[in-house]
Amino acid sequence: MIESQLWHPVIAGMHLRGEPVAVSLLGQDVVMWREHGHEGQPGVVHAWADRCPHRGAKLSLGRVLTHLHGARLECPYHGWQFAGDGAAAQGHHGSPVAVGRCVHVPAAPTFEPPAAHCAQVFEAQERHGLVWVRLERPDLSVLPPSLAQPPAFEPWDDPVWRQVICGPYAVETSAPRLVENFLDLSHFGFVHEGWLGARSHAQVDTGRVEEGADGVHARECKAWQPQGYAGAEGGGWVAYRYTVPHPFAAILRKDAAEGDPVSNAIALFIRPDGPEACTAWFAMATLGDLSDDEELRAFQDAVFAQDKPIVESQHPKALPIGKDGAIPEVHGPADRMSSAYRRYLARTGISLGVS
């Protein structure tokens, strides 16, 4: 399954501290844990199968230990200790050991655990305020090169922009349904009436939609909003740029217009929890917005609370992208970005959350 070769967000970095945390990704139980950092820096993050190789207990019920030779994760059942940072971890005789390998068995302290006594280790990294995990090494003969790393989100990497993470939001629908909702301008005047749109100004401009090996792009998209920008006395047309760089991620940019001191970029990053369930985060980057972080989060919470019952009501929950066996859905002129996204999923070979 190609989805297991993709990088997926699993938890916000700020929520992973000194204790192990259990998550599920594509049906795989995973324990997330962080080594203790040095000099105020966050420690290395780890993602392992949430199962001790000894007797199958959940490692997420254990604890993180600081040790002379590197951090360790201790199993809650028999206290077996598994090595963290491979550069520092050492066995009984001072030789380096691989990450995830058992380095201490309390019931037999002189026992040198063999290499087979090892937790299953997955790749993990931090990007855009989230921890990303990949369950399988990619087959680059099948996977597009643009998906070999987590999706890029340039404003988050620029220290000039202010960054805020919103979520997590648990949603009872497929990840593709949620991405398509994010790309949909024409629901603003109905689902977000008075906030992002108005029924009396429901017309939208879908702009220029482009499809390529690196995903889908839409430029010069426009929607009328009740308040064109903070401080405006009335409504106005707002221009957006959309990018879909990953099957389960999408990014929008709202650049400051004349009289508008604020630029915004919002990335939707989704963890697929199953074919009909997902967890989402919004990574927000702003320039010139005087709202504090909690005000930005409260606004995003309110907007998403309007979306949630609608997307959860859609049937089928899987996004129909093919003609065979799928419940057909008709399309309108405002659905150009949505249709391009569906074709992108088909080209990429995604099967989770689509029909």
GROMACS .gro file of N, CA and C in nm, residues 9-165:
model
  471
    9PRO      N    1   0.165   1.316   0.949
    9PRO     CA    2   0.174   1.379   1.081
    9PRO      C    3   0.101   1.293   1.183
   10VAL      N    4   0.158   1.278   1.300
   10VAL     CA    5   0.095   1.192   1.401
   10VAL      C    6   0.065   1.265   1.532
   11ILE      N    7   0.141   1.371   1.563
   11ILE     CA    8   0.121   1.442   1.688
   11ILE      C    9   0.191   1.577   1.678
   12ALA      N   10   0.138   1.678   1.746
   12ALA     CA   11   0.205   1.807   1.751
   12ALA      C   12   0.330   1.794   1.838
   13GLY      N   13   0.440   1.853   1.792
   13GLY     CA   14   0.565   1.842   1.866
   13GLY      C   15   0.553   1.893   2.008
   14MET      N   16   0.471   1.997   2.031
   14MET     CA   17   0.457   2.053   2.165
   14MET      C   18   0.385   1.958   2.260
   15HIS      N   19   0.318   1.856   2.206
   15HIS     CA   20   0.247   1.759   2.290
   15HIS      C   21   0.329   1.633   2.317
   16LEU      N   22   0.453   1.631   2.269
   16LEU     CA   23   0.540   1.516   2.294
   16LEU      C   24   0.655   1.563   2.381
   17ARG      N   25   0.650   1.528   2.508
   17ARG     CA   26   0.750   1.576   2.603
   17ARG      C   27   0.820   1.459   2.671
   18GLY      N   28   0.805   1.446   2.802
   18GLY     CA   29   0.886   1.350   2.875
   18GLY      C   30   0.827   1.211   2.887
   19GLU      N   31   0.699   1.192   2.844
   19GLU     CA   32   0.636   1.061   2.858
   19GLU      C   33   0.602   1.004   2.721
   20PRO      N   34   0.607   0.871   2.707
   20PRO     CA   35   0.567   0.810   2.580
   20PRO      C   36   0.418   0.830   2.554
   21VAL      N   37   0.381   0.838   2.426
   21VAL     CA   38   0.243   0.861   2.385
   21VAL      C   39   0.205   0.757   2.282
   22ALA      N   40   0.085   0.700   2.298
   22ALA     CA   41   0.035   0.601   2.204
   22ALA      C   42  -0.044   0.671   2.093
   23VAL      N   43  -0.017   0.636   1.967
   23VAL     CA   44  -0.094   0.683   1.853
   23VAL      C   45  -0.118   0.564   1.761
   24SER      N   46  -0.207   0.583   1.666
   24SER     CA   47  -0.232   0.481   1.564
   24SER      C   48  -0.216   0.544   1.427
   25LEU      N   49  -0.147   0.476   1.338
   25LEU     CA   50  -0.125   0.525   1.202
   25LEU      C   51  -0.148   0.411   1.104
   26LEU      N   52  -0.247   0.427   1.018
   26LEU     CA   53  -0.277   0.327   0.916
   26LEU      C   54  -0.298   0.189   0.978
   27GLY      N   55  -0.359   0.186   1.096
   27GLY     CA   56  -0.386   0.061   1.164
   27GLY      C   57  -0.270   0.008   1.247
   28GLN      N   58  -0.157   0.075   1.243
   28GLN     CA   59  -0.040   0.033   1.319
   28GLN      C   60  -0.035   0.109   1.451
   29ASP      N   61  -0.029   0.037   1.564
   29ASP     CA   62  -0.011   0.100   1.694
   29ASP      C   63   0.134   0.146   1.707
   30VAL      N   64   0.152   0.274   1.740
   30VAL     CA   65   0.285   0.334   1.745
   30VAL      C   66   0.304   0.402   1.880
   31VAL      N   67   0.422   0.386   1.939
   31VAL     CA   68   0.458   0.463   2.058
   31VAL      C   69   0.551   0.575   2.014
   32MET      N   70   0.514   0.697   2.050
   32MET     CA   71   0.596   0.814   2.022
   32MET      C   72   0.665   0.855   2.152
   33TRP      N   73   0.794   0.884   2.144
   33TRP     CA   74   0.862   0.933   2.263
   33TRP      C   75   0.978   1.023   2.223
   34ARG      N   76   1.016   1.108   2.314
   34ARG     CA   77   1.120   1.207   2.288
   34ARG      C   78   1.232   1.193   2.391
   35GLU      N   79   1.354   1.195   2.340
   35GLU     CA   80   1.468   1.196   2.432
   35GLU      C   81   1.476   1.333   2.501
   36HIS      N   82   1.536   1.334   2.619
   36HIS     CA   83   1.555   1.460   2.689
   36HIS      C   84   1.656   1.545   2.613
   37GLY      N   85   1.619   1.672   2.586
   37GLY     CA   86   1.707   1.760   2.511
   37GLY      C   87   1.817   1.820   2.598
   38HIS      N   88   1.908   1.887   2.532
   38HIS     CA   89   2.020   1.951   2.602
   38HIS      C   90   2.021   2.100   2.571
   39GLU      N   91   2.054   2.180   2.671
   39GLU     CA   92   2.070   2.324   2.656
   39GLU      C   93   1.945   2.388   2.596
   40GLY      N   94   1.828   2.345   2.645
   40GLY     CA   95   1.703   2.403   2.602
   40GLY      C   96   1.652   2.358   2.467
   41GLN      N   97   1.723   2.266   2.402
   41GLN     CA   98   1.680   2.216   2.271
   41GLN      C   99   1.591   2.093   2.288
   42PRO      N  100   1.490   2.080   2.202
   42PRO     CA  101   1.406   1.960   2.209
   42PRO      C  102   1.487   1.836   2.172
   43GLY      N  103   1.460   1.726   2.239
   43GLY     CA  104   1.532   1.604   2.211
   43GLY      C  105   1.483   1.533   2.086
   44VAL      N  106   1.557   1.431   2.045
   44VAL     CA  107   1.523   1.353   1.927
   44VAL      C  108   1.390   1.281   1.949
   45VAL      N  109   1.307   1.275   1.844
   45VAL     CA  110   1.180   1.204   1.853
   45VAL      C  111   1.194   1.064   1.796
   46HIS      N  112   1.117   0.972   1.853
   46HIS     CA  113   1.119   0.832   1.809
   46HIS      C  114   0.977   0.784   1.784
   47ALA      N  115   0.964   0.693   1.688
   47ALA     CA  116   0.838   0.625   1.660
   47ALA      C  117   0.867   0.476   1.646
   48TRP      N  118   0.814   0.398   1.738
   48TRP     CA  119   0.835   0.253   1.738
   48TRP      C  120   0.701   0.182   1.740
   49ALA      N  121   0.699   0.058   1.696
   49ALA     CA  122   0.579  -0.023   1.714
   49ALA      C  123   0.549  -0.032   1.863
   50ASP      N  124   0.424  -0.013   1.898
   50ASP     CA  125   0.386  -0.008   2.040
   50ASP      C  126   0.368  -0.150   2.095
   51ARG      N  127   0.478  -0.223   2.091
   51ARG     CA  128   0.476  -0.362   2.138
   51ARG      C  129   0.616  -0.403   2.180
   52CYS      N  130   0.629  -0.448   2.303
   52CYS     CA  131   0.757  -0.500   2.349
   52CYS      C  132   0.783  -0.635   2.284
   53PRO      N  133   0.902  -0.659   2.227
   53PRO     CA  134   0.930  -0.787   2.162
   53PRO      C  135   0.940  -0.904   2.259
   54HIS      N  136   0.943  -0.874   2.389
   54HIS     CA  137   0.954  -0.980   2.490
   54HIS      C  138   0.821  -1.052   2.509
   55ARG      N  139   0.718  -0.981   2.560
   55ARG     CA  140   0.589  -1.043   2.584
   55ARG      C  141   0.472  -0.959   2.532
   56GLY      N  142   0.500  -0.867   2.442
   56GLY     CA  143   0.393  -0.799   2.372
   56GLY      C  144   0.322  -0.688   2.445
   57ALA      N  145   0.373  -0.643   2.560
   57ALA     CA  146   0.308  -0.533   2.632
   57ALA      C  147   0.326  -0.402   2.555
   58LYS      N  148   0.237  -0.307   2.579
   58LYS     CA  149   0.247  -0.178   2.513
   58LYS      C  150   0.360  -0.094   2.574
   59LEU      N  151   0.454  -0.057   2.491
   59LEU     CA  152   0.565   0.027   2.539
   59LEU      C  153   0.519   0.166   2.577
   60SER      N  154   0.405   0.209   2.524
   60SER     CA  155   0.354   0.343   2.558
   60SER      C  156   0.311   0.353   2.704
   61LEU      N  157   0.298   0.239   2.773
   61LEU     CA  158   0.267   0.241   2.916
   61LEU      C  159   0.393   0.250   3.001
   62GLY      N  160   0.509   0.249   2.935
   62GLY     CA  161   0.636   0.255   3.007
   62GLY      C  162   0.680   0.398   3.034
   63ARG      N  163   0.812   0.416   3.045
   63ARG     CA  164   0.865   0.549   3.074
   63ARG      C  165   0.998   0.570   3.004
   64VAL      N  166   1.033   0.698   2.988
   64VAL     CA  167   1.159   0.737   2.925
   64VAL      C  168   1.263   0.756   3.035
   65LEU      N  169   1.380   0.694   3.017
   65LEU     CA  170   1.488   0.701   3.115
   65LEU      C  171   1.606   0.779   3.058
   66THR      N  172   1.666   0.859   3.142
   66THR     CA  173   1.792   0.925   3.105
   66THR      C  174   1.907   0.840   3.157
   67HIS      N  175   1.998   0.804   3.068
   67HIS     CA  176   2.107   0.713   3.105
   67HIS      C  177   2.239   0.772   3.059
   68LEU      N  178   2.346   0.730   3.124
   68LEU     CA  179   2.479   0.778   3.090
   68LEU      C  180   2.511   0.759   2.944
   69HIS      N  181   2.464   0.648   2.886
   69HIS     CA  182   2.495   0.616   2.747
   69HIS      C  183   2.377   0.642   2.653
   70GLY      N  184   2.293   0.736   2.687
   70GLY     CA  185   2.183   0.772   2.598
   70GLY      C  186   2.047   0.738   2.656
   71ALA      N  187   1.943   0.802   2.601
   71ALA     CA  188   1.808   0.781   2.649
   71ALA      C  189   1.761   0.639   2.619
   72ARG      N  190   1.670   0.591   2.704
   72ARG     CA  191   1.614   0.458   2.686
   72ARG      C  192   1.464   0.461   2.711
   73LEU      N  193   1.392   0.369   2.648
   73LEU     CA  194   1.250   0.349   2.674
   73LEU      C  195   1.235   0.219   2.751
   74GLU      N  196   1.168   0.228   2.866
   74GLU     CA  197   1.154   0.113   2.955
   74GLU      C  198   1.016   0.051   2.939
   75CYS      N  199   1.011  -0.081   2.919
   75CYS     CA  200   0.885  -0.153   2.909
   75CYS      C  201   0.819  -0.158   3.047
   76PRO      N  202   0.686  -0.139   3.055
   76PRO     CA  203   0.619  -0.138   3.185
   76PRO      C  204   0.604  -0.276   3.248
   77TYR      N  205   0.622  -0.383   3.170
   77TYR     CA  206   0.592  -0.518   3.219
   77TYR      C  207   0.709  -0.579   3.297
   78HIS      N  208   0.827  -0.586   3.236
   78HIS     CA  209   0.943  -0.648   3.301
   78HIS      C  210   1.062  -0.553   3.309
   79GLY      N  211   1.042  -0.427   3.271
   79GLY     CA  212   1.149  -0.329   3.284
   79GLY      C  213   1.260  -0.338   3.181
   80TRP      N  214   1.239  -0.414   3.075
   80TRP     CA  215   1.341  -0.418   2.972
   80TRP      C  216   1.363  -0.277   2.917
   81GLN      N  217   1.489  -0.243   2.890
   81GLN     CA  218   1.522  -0.109   2.843
   81GLN      C  219   1.575  -0.116   2.700
   82PHE      N  220   1.523  -0.024   2.616
   82PHE     CA  221   1.556  -0.022   2.474
   82PHE      C  222   1.624   0.110   2.439
   83ALA      N  223   1.728   0.101   2.358
   83ALA     CA  224   1.815   0.215   2.331
   83ALA      C  225   1.749   0.319   2.242
   84GLY      N  226   1.776   0.445   2.276
   84GLY     CA  227   1.730   0.557   2.194
   84GLY      C  228   1.833   0.594   2.090
   85ASP      N  229   1.900   0.708   2.111
   85ASP     CA  230   1.997   0.760   2.015
   85ASP      C  231   2.110   0.660   1.992
   86GLY      N  232   2.116   0.606   1.870
   86GLY     CA  233   2.216   0.505   1.840
   86GLY      C  234   2.358   0.557   1.849
   87ALA      N  235   2.378   0.688   1.834
   87ALA     CA  236   2.513   0.743   1.839
   87ALA      C  237   2.570   0.736   1.981
   88ALA      N  238   2.481   0.736   2.080
   88ALA     CA  239   2.528   0.736   2.219
   88ALA      C  240   2.502   0.605   2.290
   89ALA      N  241   2.404   0.526   2.240
   89ALA     CA  242   2.367   0.403   2.309
   89ALA      C  243   2.481   0.301   2.304
   90GLN      N  244   2.503   0.234   2.417
   90GLN     CA  245   2.609   0.134   2.425
   90GLN      C  246   2.558   0.010   2.496
   91GLY      N  247   2.615  -0.102   2.456
   91GLY     CA  248   2.584  -0.226   2.524
   91GLY      C  249   2.670  -0.244   2.648
   92HIS      N  250   2.668  -0.365   2.705
   92HIS     CA  251   2.741  -0.393   2.829
   92HIS      C  252   2.891  -0.370   2.814
   93HIS      N  253   2.944  -0.394   2.695
   93HIS     CA  254   3.089  -0.385   2.676
   93HIS      C  255   3.131  -0.255   2.608
   94GLY      N  256   3.042  -0.156   2.608
   94GLY     CA  257   3.076  -0.026   2.553
   94GLY      C  258   3.066  -0.015   2.403
   95SER      N  259   3.019  -0.119   2.335
   95SER     CA  260   3.007  -0.113   2.190
   95SER      C  261   2.873  -0.050   2.151
   96PRO      N  262   2.871   0.028   2.041
   96PRO     CA  263   2.745   0.092   1.999
   96PRO      C  264   2.640  -0.012   1.964
   97VAL      N  265   2.513   0.023   1.989
   97VAL     CA  266   2.402  -0.066   1.953
   97VAL      C  267   2.302   0.014   1.871
   98ALA      N  268   2.220  -0.057   1.797
   98ALA     CA  269   2.122   0.007   1.710
   98ALA      C  270   2.007   0.065   1.792
   99VAL      N  271   1.946   0.169   1.737
   99VAL     CA  272   1.827   0.226   1.799
   99VAL      C  273   1.719   0.119   1.808
  100GLY      N  274   1.655   0.109   1.924
  100GLY     CA  275   1.549   0.012   1.947
  100GLY      C  276   1.595  -0.119   2.007
  101ARG      N  277   1.727  -0.141   2.012
  101ARG     CA  278   1.776  -0.269   2.064
  101ARG      C  279   1.770  -0.271   2.216
  102CYS      N  280   1.735  -0.386   2.272
  102CYS     CA  281   1.734  -0.401   2.417
  102CYS      C  282   1.877  -0.395   2.470
  103VAL      N  283   1.898  -0.314   2.574
  103VAL     CA  284   2.032  -0.298   2.630
  103VAL      C  285   2.038  -0.337   2.778
  104HIS      N  286   1.920  -0.369   2.837
  104HIS     CA  287   1.924  -0.407   2.978
  104HIS      C  288   1.799  -0.487   3.012
  105VAL      N  289   1.823  -0.603   3.078
  105VAL     CA  290   1.715  -0.688   3.128
  105VAL      C  291   1.732  -0.697   3.280
  106PRO      N  292   1.651  -0.628   3.359
  106PRO     CA  293   1.672  -0.622   3.504
  106PRO      C  294   1.675  -0.758   3.572
  107ALA      N  295   1.597  -0.854   3.522
  107ALA     CA  296   1.594  -0.986   3.586
  107ALA      C  297   1.722  -1.064   3.562
  108ALA      N  298   1.802  -1.022   3.464
  108ALA     CA  299   1.930  -1.088   3.434
  108ALA      C  300   2.029  -0.979   3.396
  109PRO      N  301   2.080  -0.902   3.494
  109PRO     CA  302   2.159  -0.781   3.464
  109PRO      C  303   2.288  -0.806   3.388
  110THR      N  304   2.341  -0.927   3.390
  110THR     CA  305   2.466  -0.954   3.316
  110THR      C  306   2.440  -1.008   3.176
  111PHE      N  307   2.314  -1.027   3.144
  111PHE     CA  308   2.276  -1.083   3.013
  111PHE      C  309   2.300  -0.978   2.904
  112GLU      N  310   2.366  -1.017   2.796
  112GLU     CA  311   2.389  -0.930   2.681
  112GLU      C  312   2.283  -0.961   2.576
  113PRO      N  313   2.177  -0.879   2.564
  113PRO     CA  314   2.069  -0.911   2.469
  113PRO      C  315   2.121  -0.914   2.326
  114PRO      N  316   2.084  -1.015   2.248
  114PRO     CA  317   2.125  -1.022   2.108
  114PRO      C  318   2.049  -0.921   2.024
  115ALA      N  319   2.092  -0.906   1.899
  115ALA     CA  320   2.033  -0.806   1.810
  115ALA      C  321   1.885  -0.830   1.786
  116ALA      N  322   1.841  -0.957   1.793
  116ALA     CA  323   1.701  -0.989   1.769
  116ALA      C  324   1.610  -0.935   1.878
  117HIS      N  325   1.666  -0.901   1.995
  117HIS     CA  326   1.587  -0.844   2.104
  117HIS      C  327   1.573  -0.693   2.079
  118CYS      N  328   1.486  -0.660   1.983
  118CYS     CA  329   1.481  -0.521   1.937
  118CYS      C  330   1.336  -0.481   1.908
  119ALA      N  331   1.301  -0.359   1.947
  119ALA     CA  332   1.171  -0.302   1.911
  119ALA      C  333   1.171  -0.268   1.761
  120GLN      N  334   1.053  -0.272   1.701
  120GLN     CA  335   1.042  -0.232   1.561
  120GLN      C  336   1.045  -0.080   1.553
  121VAL      N  337   1.137  -0.026   1.474
  121VAL     CA  338   1.160   0.118   1.468
  121VAL      C  339   1.112   0.172   1.334
  122PHE      N  340   1.040   0.286   1.338
  122PHE     CA  341   0.997   0.356   1.219
  122PHE      C  342   1.072   0.489   1.208
  123GLU      N  343   1.077   0.544   1.088
  123GLU     CA  344   1.138   0.675   1.069
  123GLU      C  345   1.048   0.785   1.126
  124ALA      N  346   1.110   0.886   1.188
  124ALA     CA  347   1.035   0.998   1.244
  124ALA      C  348   1.116   1.126   1.229
  125GLN      N  349   1.047   1.237   1.209
  125GLN     CA  350   1.113   1.368   1.203
  125GLN      C  351   1.011   1.476   1.238
  126GLU      N  352   1.062   1.593   1.277
  126GLU     CA  353   0.976   1.707   1.308
  126GLU      C  354   0.980   1.809   1.195
  127ARG      N  355   0.861   1.848   1.151
  127ARG     CA  356   0.847   1.953   1.049
  127ARG      C  357   0.720   2.030   1.075
  128HIS      N  358   0.725   2.162   1.061
  128HIS     CA  359   0.607   2.248   1.068
  128HIS      C  360   0.531   2.232   1.200
  129GLY      N  361   0.602   2.210   1.309
  129GLY     CA  362   0.538   2.198   1.439
  129GLY      C  363   0.477   2.063   1.468
  130LEU      N  364   0.492   1.968   1.376
  130LEU     CA  365   0.433   1.835   1.391
  130LEU      C  366   0.543   1.729   1.381
  131VAL      N  367   0.515   1.612   1.438
  131VAL     CA  368   0.604   1.498   1.423
  131VAL      C  369   0.547   1.409   1.313
  132TRP      N  370   0.632   1.377   1.215
  132TRP     CA  371   0.592   1.298   1.099
  132TRP      C  372   0.655   1.159   1.107
  133VAL      N  373   0.579   1.058   1.063
  133VAL     CA  374   0.625   0.919   1.068
  133VAL      C  375   0.601   0.853   0.933
  134ARG      N  376   0.696   0.768   0.894
  134ARG     CA  377   0.682   0.685   0.773
  134ARG      C  378   0.700   0.540   0.814
  135LEU      N  379   0.603   0.457   0.780
  135LEU     CA  380   0.605   0.317   0.824
  135LEU      C  381   0.692   0.227   0.738
  136GLU      N  382   0.712   0.263   0.611
  136GLU     CA  383   0.792   0.181   0.520
  136GLU      C  384   0.886   0.269   0.439
  137ARG      N  385   1.001   0.216   0.405
  137ARG     CA  386   1.091   0.285   0.314
  137ARG      C  387   1.025   0.292   0.177
  138PRO      N  388   1.040   0.403   0.105
  138PRO     CA  389   0.968   0.418  -0.021
  138PRO      C  390   1.030   0.339  -0.135
  139ASP      N  391   0.945   0.295  -0.225
  139ASP     CA  392   0.987   0.238  -0.352
  139ASP      C  393   0.985   0.353  -0.451
  140LEU      N  394   1.099   0.412  -0.480
  140LEU     CA  395   1.105   0.531  -0.563
  140LEU      C  396   1.076   0.503  -0.710
  141SER      N  397   1.063   0.377  -0.745
  141SER     CA  398   1.018   0.346  -0.880
  141SER      C  399   0.866   0.362  -0.892
  142VAL      N  400   0.800   0.372  -0.779
  142VAL     CA  401   0.654   0.387  -0.775
  142VAL      C  402   0.615   0.522  -0.715
  143LEU      N  403   0.682   0.562  -0.608
  143LEU     CA  404   0.647   0.685  -0.536
  143LEU      C  405   0.706   0.807  -0.606
  144PRO      N  406   0.626   0.909  -0.634
  144PRO     CA  407   0.681   1.032  -0.694
  144PRO      C  408   0.787   1.093  -0.604
  145PRO      N  409   0.896   1.146  -0.659
  145PRO     CA  410   1.003   1.205  -0.577
  145PRO      C  411   0.954   1.315  -0.484
  146SER      N  412   0.850   1.386  -0.523
  146SER     CA  413   0.799   1.495  -0.440
  146SER      C  414   0.740   1.445  -0.309
  147LEU      N  415   0.712   1.315  -0.299
  147LEU     CA  416   0.654   1.259  -0.177
  147LEU      C  417   0.756   1.185  -0.092
  148ALA      N  418   0.883   1.195  -0.125
  148ALA     CA  419   0.987   1.127  -0.049
  148ALA      C  420   1.014   1.195   0.085
  149GLN      N  421   0.966   1.320   0.103
  149GLN     CA  422   0.979   1.394   0.228
  149GLN      C  423   0.842   1.451   0.265
  150PRO      N  424   0.824   1.495   0.390
  150PRO     CA  425   0.699   1.562   0.424
  150PRO      C  426   0.678   1.683   0.334
  151PRO      N  427   0.554   1.724   0.313
  151PRO     CA  428   0.528   1.837   0.223
  151PRO      C  429   0.594   1.965   0.271
  152ALA      N  430   0.643   2.044   0.177
  152ALA     CA  431   0.706   2.171   0.211
  152ALA      C  432   0.600   2.274   0.248
  153PHE      N  433   0.634   2.360   0.343
  153PHE     CA  434   0.548   2.472   0.382
  153PHE      C  435   0.641   2.588   0.417
  154GLU      N  436   0.682   2.661   0.313
  154GLU     CA  437   0.790   2.759   0.327
  154GLU      C  438   0.768   2.865   0.434
  155PRO      N  439   0.646   2.922   0.448
  155PRO     CA  440   0.631   3.026   0.551
  155PRO      C  441   0.664   2.978   0.692
  156TRP      N  442   0.641   2.850   0.718
  156TRP     CA  443   0.671   2.799   0.852
  156TRP      C  444   0.821   2.797   0.877
  157ASP      N  445   0.899   2.781   0.773
  157ASP     CA  446   1.044   2.775   0.788
  157ASP      C  447   1.110   2.912   0.786
  158ASP      N  448   1.031   3.017   0.764
  158ASP     CA  449   1.083   3.154   0.759
  158ASP      C  450   1.059   3.221   0.894
  159PRO      N  451   1.165   3.258   0.968
  159PRO     CA  452   1.147   3.315   1.102
  159PRO      C  453   1.073   3.448   1.103
  160VAL      N  454   1.056   3.511   0.987
  160VAL     CA  455   0.981   3.636   0.981
  160VAL      C  456   0.832   3.612   1.010
  161TRP      N  457   0.783   3.496   0.971
  161TRP     CA  458   0.642   3.464   0.992
  161TRP      C  459   0.618   3.413   1.134
  162ARG      N  460   0.502   3.444   1.190
  162ARG     CA  461   0.462   3.387   1.320
  162ARG      C  462   0.389   3.256   1.295
  163GLN      N  463   0.421   3.155   1.375
  163GLN     CA  464   0.365   3.022   1.352
  163GLN      C  465   0.277   2.978   1.469
  164VAL      N  466   0.163   2.917   1.435
  164VAL     CA  467   0.068   2.868   1.534
  164VAL      C  468   0.014   2.734   1.486
  165ILE      N  469   0.013   2.635   1.574
  165ILE     CA  470  -0.048   2.506   1.545
  165ILE      C  471  -0.188   2.501   1.606
   0.00000   0.00000   0.00000
